[in-house]
Amino acid sequence: MIQKYTETFFLLGDSSDELQDMLDVVLQEMTNIGLNLNPSKSFSSHFSGSTPVDSVGFDPVPDYATFNNFGLCAKKLLGSLLSLWRKIGVLKSFLFPALQFVMRTGQFKKEDWSLLDDAIRHAVKEVLFLPEHAANEYVYGHTKSGCVGLPISAEESDLNRVDSAFKLLTSLDHRPCLEEFTGFCFPTN
């Protein structure tokens, strides 16, 4: 079980039976201290990497055939029936981390990520009922200063690519694949 906020719990398990057992324990412990679960504010997600059969799910590592699927995924998350703050939280907790591998491997250009940023910023402002001309600093600023705190994908992609290249170039692993990538032959002291 993961507790992210005082009133929010995430139960993670390998099977529905395991999740039900954990939910029963949480329910019993909450009842013991006089608290109740609110079913109208509860939901479940299925994270298997395959298409869910009987549950509503979000695949954290989908096969992105086109770059537009990132924007469609963000639009679905922001158009869900979750509360405003949960929509933003889910976007930051699930969508942006799912983009990390694609960013690290440089599969798309910075211009593509900028277009995604524009689309997400527009959708977030719409969800938060902000005018389109509202300052972007509110969307991208740090949460400690009362802002939303969304990452900027174009900047994140640059940082991820630089980090991946640094790790590759400073690795002590001098196998031929590294030499092929860099075009250099590093001495093996």
Coordinates of N, CA, C and O in Angstrom, one line a residue:
M1 N 0.9 -1.2 0.0 CA 0.0 0.0 0.0 C 0.9 1.2 0.0 O 1.9 1.3 0.7
I2 N 0.5 2.2 -0.8 CA 1.2 3.5 -0.8 C 0.3 4.6 -0.4 O -0.8 4.7 -0.8
Q3 N 0.7 5.4 0.5 CA -0.1 6.5 1.0 C 0.6 7.8 0.5 O 1.7 8.2 0.9
K4 N -0.1 8.5 -0.5 CA 0.5 9.7 -1.1 C 0.0 10.9 -0.3 O 0.8 11.8 -0.1
Y5 N -1.2 11.0 0.1 CA -1.7 12.1 0.9 C -2.4 11.5 2.1 O -2.7 10.3 2.1
T6 N -2.7 12.3 3.1 CA -3.4 11.8 4.3 C -4.6 11.0 4.0 O -4.9 10.0 4.5
E7 N -5.4 11.6 3.0 CA -6.7 11.0 2.7 C -6.7 10.1 1.4 O -7.7 9.6 1.0
T8 N -5.5 9.8 0.9 CA -5.4 9.1 -0.4 C -4.5 7.9 -0.2 O -3.4 8.0 0.3
F9 N -5.1 6.7 -0.6 CA -4.3 5.5 -0.6 C -4.3 4.8 -2.0 O -5.3 4.9 -2.7
F10 N -3.1 4.3 -2.3 CA -3.0 3.5 -3.6 C -2.7 2.1 -3.2 O -1.6 1.9 -2.5
L11 N -3.5 1.2 -3.6 CA -3.2 -0.2 -3.3 C -2.7 -0.9 -4.5 O -3.3 -0.8 -5.6
L12 N -1.5 -1.5 -4.4 CA -0.9 -2.2 -5.6 C -0.8 -3.6 -5.3 O -0.3 -4.1 -4.2
G13 N -1.2 -4.5 -6.3 CA -1.1 -5.9 -6.1 C -1.0 -6.6 -7.4 O -1.2 -6.0 -8.5
D14 N -0.7 -7.9 -7.3 CA -0.5 -8.7 -8.5 C -1.8 -9.4 -9.0 O -1.9 -9.9 -10.1
S15 N -2.8 -9.4 -8.2 CA -4.1 -10.0 -8.6 C -5.2 -9.2 -7.9 O -5.1 -8.5 -6.9
S16 N -6.4 -9.5 -8.5 CA -7.6 -8.8 -7.9 C -7.9 -9.4 -6.5 O -8.4 -8.6 -5.6
D17 N -7.6 -10.6 -6.2 CA -7.8 -11.2 -4.9 C -6.9 -10.6 -3.9 O -7.3 -10.2 -2.8
E18 N -5.6 -10.3 -4.3 CA -4.7 -9.7 -3.4 C -5.1 -8.2 -3.1 O -5.1 -7.8 -1.9
L19 N -5.6 -7.5 -4.1 CA -6.1 -6.2 -3.9 C -7.3 -6.1 -3.0 O -7.5 -5.3 -2.1
Q20 N -8.2 -7.1 -3.2 CA -9.4 -7.2 -2.3 C -9.0 -7.4 -0.9 O -9.6 -6.8 0.0
D21 N -8.0 -8.3 -0.6 CA -7.6 -8.6 0.7 C -7.0 -7.3 1.4 O -7.3 -7.0 2.5
M22 N -6.2 -6.6 0.6 CA -5.7 -5.3 1.1 C -6.8 -4.3 1.4 O -6.8 -3.6 2.4
L23 N -7.7 -4.2 0.5 CA -8.9 -3.3 0.7 C -9.7 -3.7 1.9 O -10.1 -2.8 2.7
D24 N -9.9 -4.9 2.2 CA -10.6 -5.4 3.4 C -9.8 -4.9 4.6 O -10.4 -4.5 5.6
V25 N -8.5 -5.1 4.6 CA -7.7 -4.7 5.8 C -7.8 -3.2 6.0 O -7.9 -2.7 7.1
V26 N -7.6 -2.4 4.9 CA -7.7 -0.9 5.0 C -9.1 -0.5 5.5 O -9.2 0.3 6.4
L27 N -10.1 -1.1 5.0 CA -11.5 -0.8 5.5 C -11.7 -1.1 6.9 O -12.2 -0.3 7.7
Q28 N -11.1 -2.3 7.4 CA -11.3 -2.7 8.8 C -10.5 -1.7 9.7 O -11.0 -1.2 10.7
E29 N -9.3 -1.3 9.3 CA -8.5 -0.4 10.1 C -9.1 1.0 10.1 O -9.1 1.6 11.2
M30 N -9.7 1.4 9.0 CA -10.3 2.7 9.0 C -11.6 2.7 9.9 O -11.8 3.7 10.6
T31 N -12.3 1.6 9.9 CA -13.5 1.5 10.7 C -13.1 1.5 12.2 O -13.8 2.1 13.0
N32 N -12.0 0.8 12.5 CA -11.5 0.8 13.9 C -11.2 2.2 14.4 O -11.3 2.4 15.6
I33 N -10.8 3.1 13.6 CA -10.5 4.5 14.1 C -11.6 5.5 13.7 O -11.4 6.7 13.8
G34 N -12.8 4.9 13.3 CA -13.9 5.8 13.0 C -14.0 6.5 11.7 O -14.7 7.5 11.5
L35 N -13.2 6.0 10.7 CA -13.2 6.6 9.4 C -14.0 5.7 8.4 O -14.1 4.5 8.6
N36 N -14.5 6.3 7.3 CA -15.2 5.6 6.3 C -14.6 5.8 4.9 O -14.0 6.9 4.7
L37 N -14.7 4.9 4.0 CA -14.3 5.0 2.6 C -15.5 5.6 1.9 O -16.7 5.3 2.1
N38 N -15.3 6.5 1.0 CA -16.3 7.1 0.1 C -16.2 6.5 -1.2 O -15.4 6.8 -2.1
P39 N -17.2 5.5 -1.6 CA -17.1 4.8 -2.9 C -17.2 5.8 -4.0 O -16.7 5.5 -5.1
S40 N -17.9 6.9 -3.9 CA -18.1 7.8 -5.0 C -16.7 8.5 -5.4 O -16.6 9.1 -6.5
K41 N -15.8 8.5 -4.4 CA -14.5 9.1 -4.7 C -13.4 8.1 -4.9 O -12.2 8.4 -5.0
S42 N -13.8 6.8 -5.0 CA -12.9 5.7 -5.2 C -12.9 5.3 -6.6 O -13.9 5.3 -7.3
F43 N -11.7 4.8 -7.1 CA -11.7 4.3 -8.5 C -10.5 3.3 -8.5 O -9.7 3.2 -7.7
S44 N -10.5 2.5 -9.6 CA -9.5 1.5 -9.7 C -8.9 1.7 -11.1 O -9.5 2.1 -12.1
S45 N -7.6 1.3 -11.2 CA -6.9 1.4 -12.5 C -6.2 0.1 -12.7 O -5.7 -0.6 -11.7
H46 N -6.0 -0.3 -13.9 CA -5.4 -1.6 -14.3 C -4.1 -1.3 -15.0 O -4.1 -0.6 -16.0
F47 N -2.9 -1.7 -14.4 CA -1.6 -1.4 -15.0 C -0.9 -2.7 -15.4 O -0.1 -3.2 -14.7
S48 N -1.3 -3.3 -16.5 CA -0.7 -4.6 -16.8 C 0.1 -4.5 -18.1 O 0.9 -5.5 -18.4
G49 N 0.0 -3.5 -18.8 CA 0.7 -3.4 -20.1 C -0.1 -4.0 -21.2 O 0.4 -4.1 -22.4
S50 N -1.2 -4.6 -20.9 CA -2.1 -5.1 -21.9 C -3.5 -4.5 -21.8 O -3.8 -3.9 -20.8
T51 N -4.3 -4.8 -22.7 CA -5.7 -4.2 -22.7 C -6.5 -4.8 -21.6 O -6.6 -6.0 -21.5
P52 N -7.1 -4.0 -20.7 CA -7.9 -4.5 -19.6 C -9.2 -5.1 -20.2 O -9.7 -4.7 -21.2
V53 N -9.6 -6.2 -19.4 CA -10.8 -6.9 -19.9 C -12.1 -6.3 -19.2 O -13.0 -5.8 -19.8
D54 N -12.1 -6.3 -17.9 CA -13.3 -5.9 -17.1 C -13.1 -4.6 -16.3 O -13.8 -4.4 -15.4
S55 N -12.0 -3.9 -16.5 CA -11.8 -2.7 -15.7 C -11.4 -1.5 -16.5 O -10.9 -1.7 -17.6
V56 N -11.5 -0.4 -16.0 CA -11.0 0.8 -16.6 C -9.5 0.9 -16.3 O -9.1 0.8 -15.2
G57 N -8.7 1.1 -17.4 CA -7.3 1.1 -17.1 C -6.5 2.1 -17.9 O -7.0 2.8 -18.8
F58 N -5.3 2.3 -17.5 CA -4.4 3.2 -18.1 C -3.1 2.4 -18.3 O -2.5 2.0 -17.3
D59 N -2.7 2.3 -19.5 CA -1.5 1.5 -19.9 C -0.3 2.5 -19.8 O -0.1 3.4 -20.6
P60 N 0.6 2.3 -18.8 CA 1.7 3.2 -18.6 C 2.8 3.1 -19.7 O 3.6 4.0 -19.8
V61 N 2.8 2.0 -20.4 CA 3.9 1.9 -21.5 C 3.2 1.4 -22.8 O 3.5 0.3 -23.3
P62 N 2.3 2.2 -23.3 CA 1.6 1.8 -24.6 C 2.6 1.9 -25.8 O 3.6 2.5 -25.7
D63 N 2.1 1.3 -26.8 CA 2.9 1.3 -28.1 C 2.4 2.6 -28.8 O 1.3 2.6 -29.4
Y64 N 3.2 3.6 -28.8 CA 2.8 4.9 -29.4 C 3.2 4.8 -30.9 O 4.3 5.0 -31.3
A65 N 2.1 4.6 -31.7 CA 2.4 4.5 -33.1 C 2.7 5.9 -33.7 O 3.5 6.0 -34.6
T66 N 2.1 6.9 -33.2 CA 2.4 8.2 -33.6 C 2.5 9.1 -32.4 O 2.0 8.8 -31.3
F67 N 3.1 10.3 -32.6 CA 3.3 11.2 -31.5 C 2.0 11.8 -31.0 O 1.9 12.1 -29.8
N68 N 1.0 11.8 -31.9 CA -0.3 12.4 -31.5 C -1.0 11.6 -30.4 O -1.8 12.1 -29.6
N69 N -0.6 10.3 -30.2 CA -1.2 9.5 -29.1 C -0.9 10.1 -27.7 O -1.6 9.9 -26.8
F70 N 0.3 10.8 -27.6 CA 0.6 11.4 -26.3 C -0.5 12.5 -26.0 O -1.0 12.5 -24.8
G71 N -0.8 13.3 -26.9 CA -1.8 14.4 -26.7 C -3.1 13.8 -26.5 O -3.9 14.3 -25.6
L72 N -3.5 12.7 -27.2 CA -4.8 12.1 -27.0 C -4.9 11.5 -25.6 O -5.9 11.6 -25.0
C73 N -3.8 10.9 -25.1 CA -3.8 10.3 -23.8 C -4.0 11.4 -22.7 O -4.8 11.3 -21.8
A74 N -3.3 12.6 -22.9 CA -3.5 13.7 -22.0 C -4.9 14.2 -22.0 O -5.5 14.5 -21.0
K75 N -5.4 14.3 -23.2 CA -6.8 14.8 -23.4 C -7.8 13.9 -22.7 O -8.7 14.3 -22.0
K76 N -7.6 12.5 -22.8 CA -8.5 11.6 -22.1 C -8.4 11.7 -20.6 O -9.4 11.7 -19.9
L77 N -7.1 11.9 -20.1 CA -6.9 12.0 -18.6 C -7.6 13.3 -18.1 O -8.3 13.3 -17.1
L78 N -7.4 14.4 -18.9 CA -8.0 15.7 -18.4 C -9.5 15.7 -18.6 O -10.2 16.5 -18.0
G79 N -10.0 14.9 -19.5 CA -11.5 14.8 -19.8 C -12.2 13.8 -18.9 O -13.4 13.6 -19.0
S80 N -11.5 13.2 -18.0 CA -12.0 12.1 -17.2 C -13.0 12.7 -16.1 O -13.1 14.0 -16.0
L81 N -13.6 11.9 -15.3 CA -14.6 12.4 -14.3 C -13.9 12.6 -13.0 O -14.6 12.9 -12.0
L82 N -12.6 12.6 -12.9 CA -11.9 12.9 -11.7 C -12.0 14.4 -11.3 O -12.3 15.2 -12.2
S83 N -11.7 14.7 -10.1 CA -11.8 16.1 -9.6 C -10.6 16.8 -10.3 O -9.7 16.2 -10.8
L84 N -10.7 18.1 -10.3 CA -9.7 18.9 -10.9 C -8.2 18.6 -10.5 O -7.3 18.4 -11.3
W85 N -8.0 18.6 -9.2 CA -6.7 18.3 -8.6 C -6.2 16.9 -8.9 O -5.0 16.7 -9.1
R86 N -7.1 16.0 -9.0 CA -6.7 14.6 -9.3 C -6.4 14.5 -10.8 O -5.5 13.7 -11.1
K87 N -7.1 15.2 -11.7 CA -6.7 15.2 -13.1 C -5.3 15.6 -13.3 O -4.5 15.0 -14.0
I88 N -4.9 16.7 -12.6 CA -3.6 17.3 -12.7 C -2.6 16.3 -12.1 O -1.5 16.0 -12.6
G89 N -2.9 15.7 -11.0 CA -2.1 14.7 -10.3 C -1.8 13.5 -11.1 O -0.7 13.0 -11.2
V90 N -2.9 13.0 -11.8 CA -2.8 11.8 -12.6 C -1.9 12.1 -13.8 O -1.0 11.3 -14.2
L91 N -2.1 13.3 -14.4 CA -1.3 13.7 -15.5 C 0.2 13.7 -15.1 O 1.1 13.2 -15.8
K92 N 0.5 14.3 -14.0 CA 1.9 14.4 -13.5 C 2.5 13.1 -13.0 O 3.6 12.8 -13.2
S93 N 1.6 12.2 -12.5 CA 2.1 10.9 -11.9 C 2.1 9.8 -12.9 O 2.9 8.9 -12.7
F94 N 1.4 9.9 -14.0 CA 1.3 8.8 -14.9 C 1.7 9.1 -16.3 O 2.5 8.4 -16.9
L95 N 1.2 10.2 -16.9 CA 1.6 10.5 -18.3 C 3.0 10.9 -18.4 O 3.7 10.4 -19.2
F96 N 3.4 11.9 -17.7 CA 4.8 12.4 -17.9 C 5.9 11.3 -17.6 O 6.8 11.2 -18.3
P97 N 5.7 10.5 -16.5 CA 6.7 9.5 -16.3 C 6.7 8.4 -17.5 O 7.7 7.9 -17.8
A98 N 5.5 8.2 -18.1 CA 5.5 7.3 -19.2 C 6.2 7.8 -20.4 O 6.6 7.0 -21.3
L99 N 6.5 9.1 -20.5 CA 7.2 9.7 -21.6 C 8.7 9.6 -21.5 O 9.4 9.9 -22.4
Q100 N 9.2 9.2 -20.3 CA 10.6 9.3 -20.0 C 11.5 8.5 -21.0 O 12.5 8.9 -21.5
F101 N 11.1 7.2 -21.3 CA 11.8 6.4 -22.2 C 11.9 7.0 -23.6 O 13.0 7.0 -24.2
V102 N 10.8 7.4 -24.0 CA 10.7 8.0 -25.4 C 11.6 9.3 -25.4 O 12.3 9.5 -26.4
M103 N 11.6 10.0 -24.3 CA 12.5 11.2 -24.3 C 13.9 10.8 -24.2 O 14.8 11.4 -24.9
R104 N 14.3 9.8 -23.4 CA 15.7 9.4 -23.2 C 16.3 8.9 -24.5 O 17.5 9.0 -24.8
T105 N 15.5 8.2 -25.3 CA 16.0 7.6 -26.5 C 15.9 8.5 -27.7 O 16.2 8.1 -28.9
G106 N 15.4 9.8 -27.5 CA 15.4 10.7 -28.6 C 14.6 10.4 -29.8 O 14.9 10.6 -31.0
Q107 N 13.4 9.8 -29.6 CA 12.6 9.3 -30.7 C 11.8 10.4 -31.4 O 11.4 10.3 -32.5
F108 N 11.7 11.6 -30.7 CA 11.0 12.7 -31.3 C 11.9 14.0 -31.1 O 12.7 14.1 -30.2
K109 N 11.7 15.0 -32.0 CA 12.4 16.2 -31.9 C 11.8 17.1 -30.8 O 10.7 17.0 -30.4
K110 N 12.7 18.1 -30.5 CA 12.2 19.1 -29.5 C 11.0 19.8 -29.9 O 10.1 20.1 -29.1
E111 N 10.9 20.1 -31.2 CA 9.7 20.8 -31.7 C 8.5 20.0 -31.5 O 7.4 20.6 -31.2
D112 N 8.5 18.7 -31.6 CA 7.4 17.8 -31.3 C 7.0 17.9 -29.9 O 5.8 18.0 -29.6
W113 N 8.0 17.9 -29.0 CA 7.6 18.0 -27.6 C 7.0 19.4 -27.3 O 6.2 19.5 -26.4
S114 N 7.5 20.4 -28.0 CA 6.9 21.8 -27.8 C 5.5 21.8 -28.2 O 4.6 22.5 -27.5
L115 N 5.1 21.1 -29.3 CA 3.7 21.1 -29.7 C 2.9 20.3 -28.6 O 1.8 20.7 -28.4
L116 N 3.4 19.3 -28.1 CA 2.7 18.6 -27.0 C 2.5 19.5 -25.8 O 1.4 19.5 -25.2
D117 N 3.6 20.2 -25.4 CA 3.5 21.2 -24.3 C 2.3 22.2 -24.6 O 1.5 22.5 -23.7
D118 N 2.3 22.7 -25.8 CA 1.2 23.7 -26.2 C -0.1 23.1 -26.0 O -1.0 23.7 -25.4
A119 N -0.3 21.8 -26.5 CA -1.6 21.2 -26.4 C -2.0 20.9 -24.9 O -3.2 21.2 -24.5
I120 N -1.1 20.4 -24.2 CA -1.4 20.1 -22.7 C -1.6 21.4 -22.0 O -2.6 21.5 -21.2
R121 N -0.8 22.4 -22.2 CA -1.0 23.7 -21.5 C -2.4 24.3 -21.8 O -3.2 24.7 -20.9
H122 N -2.8 24.2 -23.1 CA -4.2 24.7 -23.4 C -5.3 23.9 -22.7 O -6.2 24.4 -22.2
A123 N -5.1 22.5 -22.7 CA -6.1 21.7 -22.1 C -6.1 21.9 -20.6 O -7.2 21.9 -20.0
V124 N -5.0 22.1 -19.9 CA -4.9 22.3 -18.5 C -5.6 23.6 -18.1 O -6.3 23.7 -17.2
K125 N -5.3 24.7 -18.9 CA -5.9 25.9 -18.7 C -7.5 25.8 -18.8 O -8.2 26.4 -18.0
E126 N -7.9 25.0 -19.8 CA -9.3 24.8 -20.0 C -9.9 24.1 -18.8 O -11.0 24.5 -18.3
V127 N -9.3 23.1 -18.3 CA -9.7 22.3 -17.1 C -9.8 23.1 -15.9 O -10.7 23.0 -15.1
L128 N -8.8 24.0 -15.7 CA -8.8 24.9 -14.5 C -9.6 26.2 -14.7 O -9.5 27.0 -13.9
F129 N -10.3 26.3 -15.8 CA -11.1 27.4 -16.1 C -10.3 28.7 -16.1 O -10.7 29.8 -15.7
L130 N -9.1 28.6 -16.7 CA -8.2 29.8 -16.8 C -8.4 30.4 -18.2 O -8.5 29.6 -19.2
P131 N -8.3 31.7 -18.4 CA -8.3 32.2 -19.8 C -7.0 31.8 -20.5 O -6.0 31.6 -19.9
E132 N -7.1 31.7 -21.8 CA -6.0 31.2 -22.6 C -4.8 32.1 -22.5 O -3.7 31.7 -22.5
H133 N -5.0 33.4 -22.3 CA -3.9 34.4 -22.1 C -3.4 34.4 -20.7 O -2.5 35.3 -20.4
A134 N -3.8 33.6 -19.8 CA -3.3 33.6 -18.4 C -1.8 33.2 -18.5 O -1.4 32.5 -19.3
A135 N -1.1 33.7 -17.5 CA 0.4 33.5 -17.5 C 0.7 32.0 -17.4 O 0.1 31.2 -16.6
N136 N 1.6 31.6 -18.3 CA 2.1 30.2 -18.3 C 2.8 29.8 -17.1 O 2.9 28.6 -16.7
E137 N 3.4 30.8 -16.4 CA 4.1 30.5 -15.2 C 3.2 29.8 -14.1 O 3.7 29.0 -13.3
Y138 N 1.9 30.1 -14.1 CA 1.0 29.4 -13.2 C 1.0 27.9 -13.5 O 0.9 27.1 -12.6
V139 N 1.0 27.6 -14.8 CA 0.9 26.2 -15.2 C 2.3 25.5 -14.9 O 2.3 24.3 -14.4
Y140 N 3.4 26.1 -15.2 CA 4.7 25.5 -15.1 C 5.4 25.8 -13.8 O 6.4 25.1 -13.5
G141 N 5.0 26.8 -13.0 CA 5.7 27.1 -11.8 C 5.7 26.0 -10.8 O 4.8 25.1 -10.8
H142 N 6.5 26.2 -9.8 CA 6.7 25.2 -8.7 C 5.4 25.2 -7.8 O 4.9 26.2 -7.5
T143 N 5.1 24.0 -7.4 CA 3.9 23.8 -6.5 C 4.1 24.5 -5.1 O 3.1 24.9 -4.5
K144 N 5.3 24.7 -4.7 CA 5.6 25.4 -3.4 C 5.2 26.9 -3.5 O 4.9 27.5 -2.5
S145 N 5.1 27.4 -4.7 CA 4.7 28.8 -4.8 C 3.3 28.9 -5.3 O 2.8 29.9 -5.7
G146 N 2.5 27.8 -5.1 CA 1.1 27.8 -5.4 C 0.7 27.6 -6.9 O -0.4 27.8 -7.3
C147 N 1.7 27.1 -7.7 CA 1.4 26.9 -9.1 C 1.1 25.4 -9.3 O 1.2 24.6 -8.4
V148 N 0.8 25.1 -10.5 CA 0.4 23.7 -10.9 C 1.6 22.8 -10.9 O 1.5 21.6 -10.5
G149 N 2.7 23.2 -11.4 CA 3.9 22.4 -11.4 C 4.1 21.4 -12.5 O 4.7 20.4 -12.3
L150 N 3.5 21.6 -13.7 CA 3.6 20.7 -14.8 C 5.1 20.8 -15.3 O 5.6 21.9 -15.5
P151 N 5.6 19.7 -15.7 CA 6.9 19.7 -16.4 C 6.8 20.2 -17.8 O 5.7 20.1 -18.4
I152 N 7.8 20.8 -18.3 CA 7.8 21.2 -19.7 C 8.5 20.1 -20.5 O 9.7 19.9 -20.4
S153 N 7.7 19.4 -21.3 CA 8.2 18.3 -22.1 C 9.4 18.6 -22.9 O 10.4 17.7 -23.0
A154 N 9.4 19.7 -23.6 CA 10.6 20.0 -24.5 C 11.9 20.1 -23.7 O 12.9 19.6 -24.1
E155 N 11.8 20.7 -22.5 CA 13.0 20.8 -21.6 C 13.3 19.5 -21.0 O 14.5 19.1 -21.0
E156 N 12.3 18.7 -20.6 CA 12.6 17.4 -20.1 C 13.2 16.5 -21.1 O 14.1 15.7 -20.7
S157 N 12.8 16.6 -22.3 CA 13.4 15.7 -23.4 C 14.9 16.1 -23.5 O 15.7 15.2 -23.7
D158 N 15.2 17.3 -23.5 CA 16.6 17.7 -23.6 C 17.4 17.2 -22.4 O 18.5 16.6 -22.6
L159 N 16.9 17.4 -21.2 CA 17.6 16.9 -20.0 C 17.8 15.4 -20.0 O 18.8 14.9 -19.7
N160 N 16.7 14.7 -20.5 CA 16.8 13.2 -20.5 C 17.9 12.8 -21.5 O 18.6 11.8 -21.3
R161 N 17.9 13.4 -22.7 CA 18.9 13.0 -23.7 C 20.3 13.3 -23.3 O 21.2 12.5 -23.5
V162 N 20.5 14.5 -22.6 CA 21.9 14.8 -22.1 C 22.3 13.8 -21.0 O 23.4 13.3 -21.0
D163 N 21.3 13.5 -20.1 CA 21.6 12.6 -19.1 C 21.9 11.2 -19.6 O 22.9 10.6 -19.2
S164 N 21.2 10.7 -20.6 CA 21.5 9.4 -21.2 C 22.8 9.4 -21.9 O 23.6 8.4 -21.8
A165 N 23.1 10.4 -22.6 CA 24.4 10.5 -23.3 C 25.5 10.5 -22.3 O 26.6 9.9 -22.5
F166 N 25.4 11.3 -21.2 CA 26.4 11.4 -20.2 C 26.7 10.0 -19.6 O 27.8 9.6 -19.4
K167 N 25.6 9.3 -19.2 CA 25.7 8.0 -18.6 C 26.4 7.0 -19.6 O 27.2 6.2 -19.2
L168 N 26.1 7.1 -20.9 CA 26.6 6.2 -21.8 C 28.1 6.5 -22.0 O 29.0 5.7 -22.1
L169 N 28.5 7.8 -22.1 CA 29.8 8.2 -22.4 C 30.8 8.0 -21.2 O 32.0 7.9 -21.4
T170 N 30.2 8.1 -20.0 CA 31.1 7.9 -18.8 C 31.0 6.5 -18.2 O 31.6 6.3 -17.2
S171 N 30.3 5.6 -18.9 CA 30.2 4.3 -18.4 C 31.5 3.6 -18.5 O 32.3 3.8 -19.4
L172 N 31.8 2.7 -17.5 CA 33.0 1.9 -17.5 C 32.9 0.7 -18.4 O 33.9 0.0 -18.6
D173 N 31.7 0.5 -19.0 CA 31.5 -0.6 -19.9 C 32.0 -0.2 -21.3 O 31.4 0.7 -21.9
H174 N 33.1 -0.8 -21.7 CA 33.7 -0.5 -23.0 C 33.4 -1.5 -24.1 O 34.3 -1.8 -24.8
R175 N 32.3 -2.1 -24.1 CA 32.0 -3.0 -25.1 C 31.9 -2.4 -26.5 O 31.7 -1.2 -26.6
P176 N 31.9 -3.2 -27.5 CA 31.9 -2.6 -28.9 C 30.6 -1.8 -29.2 O 30.7 -0.8 -30.0
C177 N 29.5 -2.1 -28.5 CA 28.3 -1.3 -28.8 C 28.5 0.2 -28.5 O 28.0 1.1 -29.2
L178 N 29.3 0.5 -27.4 CA 29.6 1.8 -27.0 C 30.5 2.5 -28.1 O 30.3 3.6 -28.5
E179 N 31.5 1.7 -28.6 CA 32.4 2.2 -29.6 C 31.6 2.6 -30.9 O 31.9 3.6 -31.5
E180 N 30.7 1.7 -31.2 CA 29.9 1.9 -32.4 C 29.0 3.2 -32.3 O 28.9 4.0 -33.2
F181 N 28.5 3.4 -31.1 CA 27.6 4.5 -30.9 C 28.4 5.8 -31.0 O 28.0 6.8 -31.6
T182 N 29.5 5.9 -30.3 CA 30.3 7.1 -30.2 C 31.3 7.3 -31.4 O 31.7 8.4 -31.6
G183 N 31.7 6.3 -32.0 CA 32.7 6.4 -33.1 C 34.1 6.5 -32.5 O 35.0 6.7 -33.2
F184 N 34.2 6.3 -31.2 CA 35.5 6.3 -30.6 C 35.9 5.0 -29.9 O 35.0 4.2 -29.7
C185 N 37.1 4.8 -29.7 CA 37.6 3.6 -29.0 C 38.2 4.0 -27.7 O 39.3 4.7 -27.8
F186 N 37.6 3.7 -26.6 CA 38.1 4.2 -25.3 C 39.1 3.2 -24.8 O 38.9 2.0 -24.9
P187 N 40.2 3.7 -24.3 CA 41.2 2.8 -23.7 C 40.7 2.1 -22.4 O 39.8 2.7 -21.7
T188 N 41.1 0.9 -22.2 CA 40.6 0.2 -21.0 C 41.6 0.1 -19.9 O 41.9 -1.0 -19.4
N189 N 42.2 1.1 -19.5 CA 43.2 1.2 -18.5 C 43.4 -0.1 -17.7 O 42.9 -0.6 -16.9

